[in-house]
Amino acid sequence: MGNTHASLDDILAEDMHHWYNKFMRESPSGLITLFELKSILGLQGMNEDANSYVDQVFFTFDMDG
């Protein structure tokens, strides 16, 4: 009768852990291009608005150009 469902925080943490591990396997130096990020996350073929959003997020966090 107890709640056996994972909380949203648990799900988000697990998802972030998955993507972090995938990123570190694909790019152990921690450096990545926009193209590589889109490839790792499977973000090819997005519409123009979605593509612009991902570009904006990437360049917001890009520390060294």
Coordinates of N, CA and C in Angstrom, one line a residue:
M1 N 0.8 -1.2 0.0 CA 0.0 0.0 0.0 C 0.9 1.3 0.0
G2 N 2.1 1.1 0.2 CA 3.0 2.3 0.2 C 3.2 2.8 -1.2
N3 N 3.7 4.0 -1.3 CA 4.0 4.6 -2.6 C 5.3 4.1 -3.1
T4 N 5.3 3.2 -4.2 CA 6.5 2.7 -4.7 C 7.0 3.4 -6.0
H5 N 6.3 4.5 -6.3 CA 6.7 5.2 -7.5 C 7.8 6.2 -7.2
A6 N 8.8 6.3 -8.1 CA 9.9 7.2 -7.9 C 9.4 8.7 -8.0
S7 N 10.0 9.5 -7.2 CA 9.6 10.9 -7.3 C 10.1 11.6 -8.5
L8 N 9.6 12.7 -8.9 CA 10.1 13.4 -10.1 C 11.6 13.7 -9.9
D9 N 12.0 14.1 -8.7 CA 13.4 14.4 -8.5 C 14.3 13.2 -8.7
D10 N 13.8 12.0 -8.3 CA 14.6 10.8 -8.5 C 14.7 10.5 -10.0
I11 N 13.6 10.7 -10.7 CA 13.6 10.4 -12.2 C 14.5 11.4 -12.9
L12 N 14.5 12.7 -12.5 CA 15.4 13.7 -13.1 C 16.8 13.4 -12.8
A13 N 17.1 13.0 -11.6 CA 18.5 12.7 -11.2 C 19.0 11.5 -12.0
E14 N 18.2 10.5 -12.1 CA 18.6 9.3 -12.9 C 18.8 9.7 -14.4
D15 N 17.9 10.5 -14.9 CA 18.1 10.9 -16.3 C 19.4 11.7 -16.5
M16 N 19.6 12.6 -15.6 CA 20.8 13.5 -15.7 C 22.1 12.6 -15.6
H17 N 22.0 11.6 -14.7 CA 23.2 10.7 -14.5 C 23.4 9.9 -15.8
H18 N 22.4 9.5 -16.4 CA 22.5 8.8 -17.7 C 23.1 9.6 -18.8
W19 N 22.7 10.9 -18.9 CA 23.2 11.7 -20.0 C 24.6 12.2 -19.6
Y20 N 25.0 12.4 -18.4 CA 26.3 12.7 -18.0 C 27.3 11.6 -18.3
N21 N 26.9 10.3 -18.0 CA 27.7 9.2 -18.3 C 27.9 9.0 -19.8
K22 N 26.8 9.2 -20.6 CA 26.9 9.1 -22.0 C 27.9 10.2 -22.6
F23 N 27.8 11.4 -22.0 CA 28.6 12.5 -22.5 C 30.1 12.2 -22.2
M24 N 30.4 11.7 -21.0 CA 31.8 11.4 -20.6 C 32.3 10.2 -21.4
R25 N 31.5 9.3 -21.8 CA 32.0 8.2 -22.7 C 32.3 8.7 -24.0
E26 N 31.5 9.6 -24.6 CA 31.6 10.1 -25.9 C 32.7 11.2 -26.0
S27 N 32.9 11.9 -24.9 CA 33.8 13.1 -24.9 C 34.5 13.2 -23.5
P28 N 35.4 12.2 -23.3 CA 36.1 12.2 -21.9 C 36.9 13.5 -21.6
S29 N 37.3 14.2 -22.6 CA 38.0 15.5 -22.3 C 37.1 16.5 -21.7
G30 N 35.8 16.4 -21.9 CA 34.8 17.3 -21.4 C 34.6 18.4 -22.4
L31 N 35.2 18.4 -23.6 CA 35.1 19.3 -24.6 C 34.2 18.7 -25.7
I32 N 33.3 19.6 -26.2 CA 32.3 19.1 -27.2 C 31.9 20.2 -28.1
T33 N 31.7 19.9 -29.4 CA 31.1 20.8 -30.3 C 29.6 20.8 -30.3
L34 N 29.0 21.8 -30.8 CA 27.6 21.8 -31.0 C 27.1 20.6 -31.8
F35 N 27.7 20.3 -32.8 CA 27.4 19.2 -33.7 C 27.4 17.9 -32.9
E36 N 28.5 17.7 -32.1 CA 28.7 16.5 -31.3 C 27.6 16.4 -30.2
L37 N 27.2 17.5 -29.6 CA 26.2 17.5 -28.6 C 24.8 17.0 -29.2
K38 N 24.5 17.6 -30.4 CA 23.3 17.3 -31.0 C 23.3 15.8 -31.4
S39 N 24.4 15.3 -31.8 CA 24.5 13.9 -32.2 C 24.3 13.0 -31.0
I40 N 25.0 13.3 -29.9 CA 24.9 12.5 -28.7 C 23.5 12.4 -28.2
L41 N 22.8 13.6 -28.2 CA 21.4 13.6 -27.7 C 20.4 13.2 -28.7
G42 N 20.8 12.9 -29.9 CA 19.9 12.5 -31.0 C 19.0 13.7 -31.4
L43 N 19.6 14.9 -31.6 CA 18.8 16.1 -31.9 C 18.9 16.5 -33.4
Q44 N 19.2 15.6 -34.3 CA 19.2 15.9 -35.7 C 17.8 16.0 -36.2
G45 N 17.6 16.8 -37.2 CA 16.4 16.9 -37.9 C 15.3 17.7 -37.2
M46 N 15.7 18.6 -36.3 CA 14.7 19.4 -35.6 C 14.2 20.6 -36.4
N47 N 13.1 21.1 -36.1 CA 12.6 22.2 -36.8 C 13.4 23.5 -36.5
E48 N 13.3 24.5 -37.2 CA 14.1 25.7 -37.0 C 14.1 26.3 -35.6
D49 N 12.9 26.4 -35.0 CA 12.7 27.0 -33.7 C 13.5 26.1 -32.6
A50 N 13.3 24.8 -32.7 CA 13.9 23.9 -31.8 C 15.4 23.9 -32.0
N51 N 15.9 24.0 -33.2 CA 17.3 24.0 -33.5 C 17.9 25.3 -32.9
S52 N 17.2 26.4 -33.1 CA 17.7 27.7 -32.5 C 17.8 27.7 -31.0
Y53 N 16.8 27.0 -30.4 CA 16.8 26.9 -28.9 C 18.0 26.1 -28.4
V54 N 18.3 25.0 -29.1 CA 19.4 24.2 -28.6 C 20.7 24.9 -28.9
D55 N 20.8 25.6 -30.0 CA 22.0 26.5 -30.2 C 22.2 27.5 -29.1
Q56 N 21.1 28.2 -28.8 CA 21.1 29.2 -27.7 C 21.6 28.6 -26.4
V57 N 21.0 27.5 -26.0 CA 21.4 26.8 -24.8 C 22.9 26.5 -24.8
F58 N 23.3 25.9 -25.9 CA 24.7 25.5 -26.0 C 25.7 26.7 -25.8
F59 N 25.4 27.7 -26.6 CA 26.3 28.9 -26.5 C 26.2 29.7 -25.2
T60 N 25.1 29.5 -24.5 CA 24.9 30.1 -23.1 C 25.9 29.4 -22.2
F61 N 26.1 28.1 -22.3 CA 27.0 27.4 -21.4 C 28.4 27.2 -21.9
D62 N 28.6 27.5 -23.2 CA 30.0 27.4 -23.8 C 30.9 28.4 -23.1
M63 N 31.9 27.9 -22.5 CA 32.8 28.7 -21.7 C 34.0 29.2 -22.5
D64 N 34.4 28.5 -23.6 CA 35.6 28.8 -24.2 C 35.5 29.0 -25.8
G65 N 34.3 29.1 -26.2 CA 34.1 29.3 -27.7 C 34.4 28.1 -28.5

